[in-house]
XYZ file of C-alpha atoms in Angstrom:
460
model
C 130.508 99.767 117.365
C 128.657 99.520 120.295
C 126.938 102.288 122.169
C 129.278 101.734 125.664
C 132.537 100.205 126.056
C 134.253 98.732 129.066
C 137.121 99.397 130.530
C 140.404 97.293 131.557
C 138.835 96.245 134.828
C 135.538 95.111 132.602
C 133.144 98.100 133.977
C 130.842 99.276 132.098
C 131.782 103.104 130.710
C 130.417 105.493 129.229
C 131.963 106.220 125.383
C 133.360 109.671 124.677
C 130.547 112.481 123.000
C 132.313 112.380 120.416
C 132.959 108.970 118.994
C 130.445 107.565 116.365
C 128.039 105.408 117.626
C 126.769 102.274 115.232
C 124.304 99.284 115.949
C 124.004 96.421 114.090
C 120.881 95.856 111.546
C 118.614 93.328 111.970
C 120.761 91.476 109.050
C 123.675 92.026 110.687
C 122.421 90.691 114.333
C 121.326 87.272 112.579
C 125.002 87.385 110.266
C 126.605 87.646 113.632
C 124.653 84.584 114.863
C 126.344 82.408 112.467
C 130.154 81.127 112.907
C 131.350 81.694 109.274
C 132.809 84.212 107.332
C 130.406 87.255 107.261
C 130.257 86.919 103.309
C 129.301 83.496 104.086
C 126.495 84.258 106.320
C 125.125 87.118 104.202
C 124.728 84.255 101.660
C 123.091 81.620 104.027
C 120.492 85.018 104.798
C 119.804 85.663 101.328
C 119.077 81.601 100.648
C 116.254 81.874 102.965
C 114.830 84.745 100.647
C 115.840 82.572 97.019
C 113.817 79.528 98.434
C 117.387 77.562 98.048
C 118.418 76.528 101.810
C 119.357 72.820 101.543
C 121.879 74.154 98.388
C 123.338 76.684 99.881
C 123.987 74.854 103.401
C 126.203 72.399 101.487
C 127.789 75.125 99.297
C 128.570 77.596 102.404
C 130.052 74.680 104.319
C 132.171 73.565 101.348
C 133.776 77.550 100.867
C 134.178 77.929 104.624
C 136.897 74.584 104.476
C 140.026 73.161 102.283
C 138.927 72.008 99.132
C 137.903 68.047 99.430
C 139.285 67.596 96.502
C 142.970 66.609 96.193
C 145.391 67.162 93.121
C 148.591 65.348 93.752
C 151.426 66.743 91.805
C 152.765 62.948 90.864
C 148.711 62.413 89.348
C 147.200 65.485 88.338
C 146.076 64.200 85.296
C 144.933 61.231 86.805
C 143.093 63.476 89.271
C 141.712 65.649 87.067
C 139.870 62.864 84.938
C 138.407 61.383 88.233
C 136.943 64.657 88.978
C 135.107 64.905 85.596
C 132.462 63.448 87.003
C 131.433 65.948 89.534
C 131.793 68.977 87.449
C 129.342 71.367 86.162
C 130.058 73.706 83.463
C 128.454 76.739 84.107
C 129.088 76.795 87.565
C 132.401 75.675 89.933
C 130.013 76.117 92.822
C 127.779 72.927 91.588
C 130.309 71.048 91.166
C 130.426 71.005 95.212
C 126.683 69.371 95.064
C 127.553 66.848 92.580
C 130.391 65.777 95.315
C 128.107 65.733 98.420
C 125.448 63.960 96.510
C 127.890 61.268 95.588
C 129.300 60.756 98.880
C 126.106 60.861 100.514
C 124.817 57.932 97.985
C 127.484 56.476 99.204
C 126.812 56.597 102.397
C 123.465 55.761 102.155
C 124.605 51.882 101.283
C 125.802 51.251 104.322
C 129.318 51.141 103.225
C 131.665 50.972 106.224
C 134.422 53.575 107.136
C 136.994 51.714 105.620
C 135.326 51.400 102.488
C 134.499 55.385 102.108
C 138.271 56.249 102.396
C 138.619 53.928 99.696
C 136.388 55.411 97.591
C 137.420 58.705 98.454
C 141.075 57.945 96.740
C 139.536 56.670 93.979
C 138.137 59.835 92.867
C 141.101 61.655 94.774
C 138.832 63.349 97.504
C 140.316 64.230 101.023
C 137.822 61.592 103.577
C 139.413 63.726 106.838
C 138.013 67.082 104.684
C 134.915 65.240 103.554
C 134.604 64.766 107.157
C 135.139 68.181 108.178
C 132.384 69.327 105.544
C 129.663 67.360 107.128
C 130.624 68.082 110.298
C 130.038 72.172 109.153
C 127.356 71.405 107.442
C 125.400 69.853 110.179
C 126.035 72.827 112.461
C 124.942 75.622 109.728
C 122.223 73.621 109.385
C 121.124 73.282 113.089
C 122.037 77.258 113.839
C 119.881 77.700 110.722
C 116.948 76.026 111.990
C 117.590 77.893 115.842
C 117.472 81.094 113.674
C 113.778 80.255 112.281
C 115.582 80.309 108.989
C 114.412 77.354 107.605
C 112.809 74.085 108.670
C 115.003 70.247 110.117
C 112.667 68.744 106.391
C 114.273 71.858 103.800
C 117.820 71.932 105.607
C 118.803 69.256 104.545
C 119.436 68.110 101.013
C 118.891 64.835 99.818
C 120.487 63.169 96.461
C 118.723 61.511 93.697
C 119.176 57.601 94.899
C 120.947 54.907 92.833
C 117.573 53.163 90.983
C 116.972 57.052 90.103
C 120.527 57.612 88.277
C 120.572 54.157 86.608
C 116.814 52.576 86.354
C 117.912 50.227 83.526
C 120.197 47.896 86.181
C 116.878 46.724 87.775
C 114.689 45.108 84.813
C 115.110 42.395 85.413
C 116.999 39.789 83.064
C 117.889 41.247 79.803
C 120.329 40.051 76.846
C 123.577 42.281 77.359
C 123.019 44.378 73.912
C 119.939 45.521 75.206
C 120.721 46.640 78.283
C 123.656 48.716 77.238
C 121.140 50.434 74.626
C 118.714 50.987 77.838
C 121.452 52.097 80.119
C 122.464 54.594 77.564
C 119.042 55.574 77.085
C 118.633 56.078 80.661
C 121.155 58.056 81.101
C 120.591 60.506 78.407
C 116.570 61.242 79.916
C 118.523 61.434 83.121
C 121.033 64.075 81.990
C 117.739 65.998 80.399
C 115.931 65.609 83.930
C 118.791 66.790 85.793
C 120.321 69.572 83.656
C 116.240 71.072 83.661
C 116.603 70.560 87.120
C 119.425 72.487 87.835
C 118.492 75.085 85.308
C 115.440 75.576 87.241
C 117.589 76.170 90.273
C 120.757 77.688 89.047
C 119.530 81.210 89.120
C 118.004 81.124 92.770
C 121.108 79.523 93.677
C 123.647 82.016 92.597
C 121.677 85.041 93.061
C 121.965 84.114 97.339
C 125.289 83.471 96.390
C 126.203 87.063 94.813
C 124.912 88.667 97.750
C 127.861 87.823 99.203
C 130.075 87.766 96.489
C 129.065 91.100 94.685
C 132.933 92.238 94.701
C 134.457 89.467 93.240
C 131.768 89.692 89.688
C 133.620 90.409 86.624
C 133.408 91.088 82.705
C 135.661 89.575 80.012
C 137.978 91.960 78.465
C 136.751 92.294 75.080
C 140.984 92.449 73.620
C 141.608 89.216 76.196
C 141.398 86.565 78.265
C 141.192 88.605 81.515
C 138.501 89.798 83.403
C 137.958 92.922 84.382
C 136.385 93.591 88.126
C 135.233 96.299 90.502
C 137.686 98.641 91.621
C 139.800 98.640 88.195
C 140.925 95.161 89.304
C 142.010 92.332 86.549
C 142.174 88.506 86.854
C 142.022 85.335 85.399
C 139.899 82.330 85.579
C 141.984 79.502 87.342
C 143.260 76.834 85.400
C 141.383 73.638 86.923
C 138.065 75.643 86.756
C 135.517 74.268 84.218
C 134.539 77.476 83.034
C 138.415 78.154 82.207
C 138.136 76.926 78.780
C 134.793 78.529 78.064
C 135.512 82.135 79.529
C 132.116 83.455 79.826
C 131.243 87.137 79.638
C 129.995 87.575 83.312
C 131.448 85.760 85.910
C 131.318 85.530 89.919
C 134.372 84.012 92.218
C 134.191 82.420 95.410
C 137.918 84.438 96.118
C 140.108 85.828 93.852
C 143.907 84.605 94.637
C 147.131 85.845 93.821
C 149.929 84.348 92.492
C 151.772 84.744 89.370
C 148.618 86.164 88.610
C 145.340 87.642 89.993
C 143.076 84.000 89.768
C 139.645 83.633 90.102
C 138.753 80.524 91.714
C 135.308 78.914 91.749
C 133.469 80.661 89.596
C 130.104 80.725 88.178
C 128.407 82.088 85.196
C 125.906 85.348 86.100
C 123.606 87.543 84.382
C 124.857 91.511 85.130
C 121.146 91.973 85.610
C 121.453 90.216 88.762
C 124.101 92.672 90.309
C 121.666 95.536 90.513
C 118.696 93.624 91.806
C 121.029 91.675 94.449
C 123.484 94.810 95.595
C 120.808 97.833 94.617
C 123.029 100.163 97.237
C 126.124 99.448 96.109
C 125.173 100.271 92.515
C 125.849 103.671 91.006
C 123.770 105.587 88.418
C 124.969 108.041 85.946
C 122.775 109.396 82.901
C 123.291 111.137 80.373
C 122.113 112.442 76.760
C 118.601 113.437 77.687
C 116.531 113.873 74.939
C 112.712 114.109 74.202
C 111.657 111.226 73.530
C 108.451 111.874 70.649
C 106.977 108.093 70.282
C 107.377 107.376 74.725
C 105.663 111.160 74.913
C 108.484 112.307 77.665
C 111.519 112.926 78.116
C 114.202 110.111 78.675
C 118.124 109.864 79.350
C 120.044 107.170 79.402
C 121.116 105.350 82.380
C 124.407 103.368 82.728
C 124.635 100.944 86.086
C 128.524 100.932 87.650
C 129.399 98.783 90.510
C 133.066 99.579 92.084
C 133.938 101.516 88.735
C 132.894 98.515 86.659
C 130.082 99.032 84.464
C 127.452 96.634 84.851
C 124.492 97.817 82.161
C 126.356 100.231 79.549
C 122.905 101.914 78.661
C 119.320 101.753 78.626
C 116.293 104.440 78.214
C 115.112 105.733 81.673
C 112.314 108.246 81.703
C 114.608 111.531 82.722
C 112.050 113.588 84.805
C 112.432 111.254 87.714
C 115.721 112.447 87.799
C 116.146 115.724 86.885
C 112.556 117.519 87.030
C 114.129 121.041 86.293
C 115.880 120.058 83.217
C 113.695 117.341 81.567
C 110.930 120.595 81.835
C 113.043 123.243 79.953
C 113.885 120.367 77.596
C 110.636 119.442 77.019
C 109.112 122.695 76.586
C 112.216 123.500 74.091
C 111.722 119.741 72.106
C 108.049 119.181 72.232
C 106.434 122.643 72.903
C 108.765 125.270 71.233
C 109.851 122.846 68.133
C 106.477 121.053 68.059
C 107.887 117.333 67.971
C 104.939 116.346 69.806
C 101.322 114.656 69.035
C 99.613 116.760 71.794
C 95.747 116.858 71.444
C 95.170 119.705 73.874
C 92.948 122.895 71.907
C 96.044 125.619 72.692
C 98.728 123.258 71.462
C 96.829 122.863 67.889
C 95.908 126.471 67.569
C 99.207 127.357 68.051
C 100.558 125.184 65.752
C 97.899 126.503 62.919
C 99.087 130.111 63.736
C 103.485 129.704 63.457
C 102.294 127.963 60.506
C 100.446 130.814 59.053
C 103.339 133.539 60.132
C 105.611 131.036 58.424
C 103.972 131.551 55.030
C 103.524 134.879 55.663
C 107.273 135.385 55.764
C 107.781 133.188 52.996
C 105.454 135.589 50.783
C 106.787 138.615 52.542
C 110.842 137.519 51.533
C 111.266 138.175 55.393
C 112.605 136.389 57.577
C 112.278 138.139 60.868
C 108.128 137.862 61.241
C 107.940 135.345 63.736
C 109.415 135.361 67.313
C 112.569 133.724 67.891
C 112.454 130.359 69.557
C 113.547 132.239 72.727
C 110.698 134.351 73.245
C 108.346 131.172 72.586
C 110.168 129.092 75.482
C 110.096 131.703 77.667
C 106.298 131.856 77.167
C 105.617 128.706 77.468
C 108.262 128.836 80.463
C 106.549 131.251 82.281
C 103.035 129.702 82.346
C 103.463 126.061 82.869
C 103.411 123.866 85.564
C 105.798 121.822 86.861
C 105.494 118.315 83.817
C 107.829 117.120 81.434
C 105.475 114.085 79.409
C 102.664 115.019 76.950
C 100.530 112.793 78.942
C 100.155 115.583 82.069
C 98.787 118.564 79.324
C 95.443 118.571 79.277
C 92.925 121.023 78.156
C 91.563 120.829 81.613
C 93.741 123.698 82.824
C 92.368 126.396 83.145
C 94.124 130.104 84.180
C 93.568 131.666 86.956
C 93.559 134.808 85.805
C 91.450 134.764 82.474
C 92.260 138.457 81.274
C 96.220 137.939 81.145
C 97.293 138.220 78.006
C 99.216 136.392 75.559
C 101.969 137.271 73.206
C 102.316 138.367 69.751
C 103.835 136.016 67.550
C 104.919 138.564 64.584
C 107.194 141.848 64.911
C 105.830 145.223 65.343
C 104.787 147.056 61.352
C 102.591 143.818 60.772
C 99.339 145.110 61.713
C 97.446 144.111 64.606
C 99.600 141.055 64.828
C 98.720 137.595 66.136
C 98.743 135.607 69.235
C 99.290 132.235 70.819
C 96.346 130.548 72.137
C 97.023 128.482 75.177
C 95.859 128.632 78.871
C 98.225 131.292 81.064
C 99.694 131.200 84.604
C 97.884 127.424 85.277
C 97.065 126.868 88.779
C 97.585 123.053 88.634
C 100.449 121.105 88.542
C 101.446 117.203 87.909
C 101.848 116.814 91.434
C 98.430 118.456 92.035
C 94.830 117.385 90.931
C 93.671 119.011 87.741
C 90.786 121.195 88.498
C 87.408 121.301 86.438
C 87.175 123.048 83.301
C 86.388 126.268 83.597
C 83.139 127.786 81.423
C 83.052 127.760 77.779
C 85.482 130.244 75.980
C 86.685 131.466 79.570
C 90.237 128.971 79.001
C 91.050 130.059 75.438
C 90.414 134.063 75.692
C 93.828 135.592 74.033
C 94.885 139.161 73.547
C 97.779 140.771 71.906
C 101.179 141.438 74.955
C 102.994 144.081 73.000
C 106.263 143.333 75.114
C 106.165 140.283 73.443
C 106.368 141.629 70.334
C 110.151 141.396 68.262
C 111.099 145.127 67.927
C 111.212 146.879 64.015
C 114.403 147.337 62.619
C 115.176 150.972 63.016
């Protein structure tokens, strides 16, 4: 929305105080620059950024008209087996590139008018849409190059030539055995060249493409033959796609149509991982079961990735104080500190350890099993005096407290003599955020003294 509107008359007004005011990003002024379908341009945007330009010109020009491609209902099967040869099976999208590189071949001979109609109903292929494409395609491409988007030599794509596709038809004079060996030969180290090729490609490719297509992605149904897409939406791959036999577990569509049916059509095989890094602020996070962690040395949650209400990674190990500083503390102190699942180094952390060990076998000599301090008391020790860090890699015997005559608690319950204490540093004045400061003078970190409140009360 713009900032001021016009009236009727075409002045220039003011807009009412109270009505939203919007401006266009950067992405969106050079989307708007472009005479396609937004999703279109968003695509043409992101080519520039996936180093895939001359692709993606063809591709964008093909979605934004009819399909070329012609399926009479009097030869559909005759149809279908002429367009064999331009499909691609991972991707519908491809297949559009195998058609512009044929015609363009074609082309390229010198063929007259009259002779490309012809051979566009031999492989039943609309000429006045073929037409129509490179018409598109020539103005995308010029816009493209206005825009500083790409350069006149990358806009424009240009097809392997005939002596490239079959070398074997000029060596010369050979006995007719031996060139059909060659020629098949030929075409088999062609097939490897191309399909490394297009593997090489096919990721840049459809990444630029998602970024326009993020809401049509979806995920085979693992009890069907449906997908399942954002917003609790469910569709199926259209019959004349070459994917539609091989129903792959992650899909994208150029549109999804309805019918009978909700139909995908033109799709293309993705990787989920592709969704986040493509669409990062459309994605939605949501962890859960935090946990410490003993052999990472922090605390980690799990993390499942959602697009539209689809889930697009189910789970993987994120480290959880990131997210939740507060909690991944207490939990840490509770896991690592209070139940000692940890491999800390640090001079309090070992003492300590030595001493619930001792109380421990005290109790077990004593037949009692109240000697040592609940777990409670411990975390709210612990609580009390340490900084803000939830890994084992931010305690270090560096700390120092600031006050060394605080005292520490007693670990065993009042009627068992002088009773002993925990040995760590108290009331730190660093935290994780903060530098550590020096180590303070021998003995003056470590100084511990029985805190009677501390102390579990004697059973009256």
């Amino acid at each position: 929305m713009m900032q001021d509107t016009k009236d009727f008359s075409g002045n220039l007004k003011a807009a009412p105080s109270d009505t939203p005011r919007y401006r266009l990003t950067k992405l969106g002024e050079q989307m708007a620059r472009l005479p396609i379908d937004p999703k279109i341009a968003r695509i043409l945007l992101a080519a520039k950024k996936h180093d895939c330009m001359a692709e993606i010109l063809v591709i964008a020009s093909a979605l934004s008209i009819q399909d070329p491609r012609e399926r009479p209902l009097e030869a559909r099967d005759a149809a279908a087996k002429a367009h064999e040869r331009f499909t691609d099976k991972q991707s519908d999208f491809l297949a559009y590139l195998n058609i512009w590189d044929s015609f363009q071949r074609e082309r390229d001979k010198g063929l007259s008018n009259k002779q490309l109609v012809q051979w566009c109903r031999q492989y039943f292929l609309s000429h006045l849409r073929m037409r129509e494409w490179r018409e598109l395609h020539h103005q995308l491409a010029q816009t493209a190059i206005e825009m500083g988007l790409t350069t006149k030599e990358a806009a424009f794509r240009q097809p392997p030539t005939q002596e490239q596709l079959r070398p074997s038809e000029s060596q010369g004079d050979q006995d007719l055995a031996a060139k059909l060996k060659q020629k098949q030969l030929d075409k088999k180290q062609h097939r490897a060249q191309i399909r490394a090729a297009k593997e090489a490609g096919y990721e840049q490719i459809h990444r630029a493409l998602l970024t326009g297509l993020i809401a049509n992605v979806g995920m085979k149904s693992p009890d069907g033959n449906d997908y399942t897409g954002a917003r609790g939406s469910r569709f199926h791959l259209f019959p004349a796609s070459a994917l539609f036999k091989a129903k792959p577990k992650w899909v994208m569509a150029a549109e999804l149509v309805e019918t009978t049916r909700l139909y995908a059509r033109d799709v293309a095989v993705i990787q989920p991982e592709w969704i986040e890094q493509e669409a990062p602020h459309l994605v939605r996070y949501h962890y859960f079961e935090p946990h410490w962690e003993q052999k990472r040395g922090e605390v980690v949650a799990s993390e499942r990735v959602t697009l539209y209400g689809l889930t697009v990674l189910p789970r993987r190990p994120v480290s959880y104080g990131r997210i939740a500083p507060e909690e991944a503390r207490e939990i840490f102190i509770r896991s690592a500190l209070v139940a000692q699942e940890c491999d800390l180094k640090a001079d309090f952390f070992a003492h300590n350890k030595k001493l619930i060990k001792e109380i421990t076998e005290l109790e077990h000599k004593s037949r009692k099993q109240d000697v040592l301090v609940n777990d409670e008391a411990l975390f709210a020790f612990y609580n009390e005096r340490l900084p803000d860090f939830y890994t084992a890699d931010t305690v270090s015997d560096d700390l120092h407290p600031a006050n060394p005559q605080q005292t520490t608690p007693s670990l065993v319950g009042e009627g068992w003599g002088e009773g002993k204490t925990v040995a760590t540093q108290t009331n730190f004045s660093a935290t994780a955020a903060n530098p550590l400061p020096k180590p303070s003078p021998a003995g003056e970190g470590t100084e511990c003294r029985s805190f009677n409140s501390f102390r579990r009360p004697q059973n009256q």
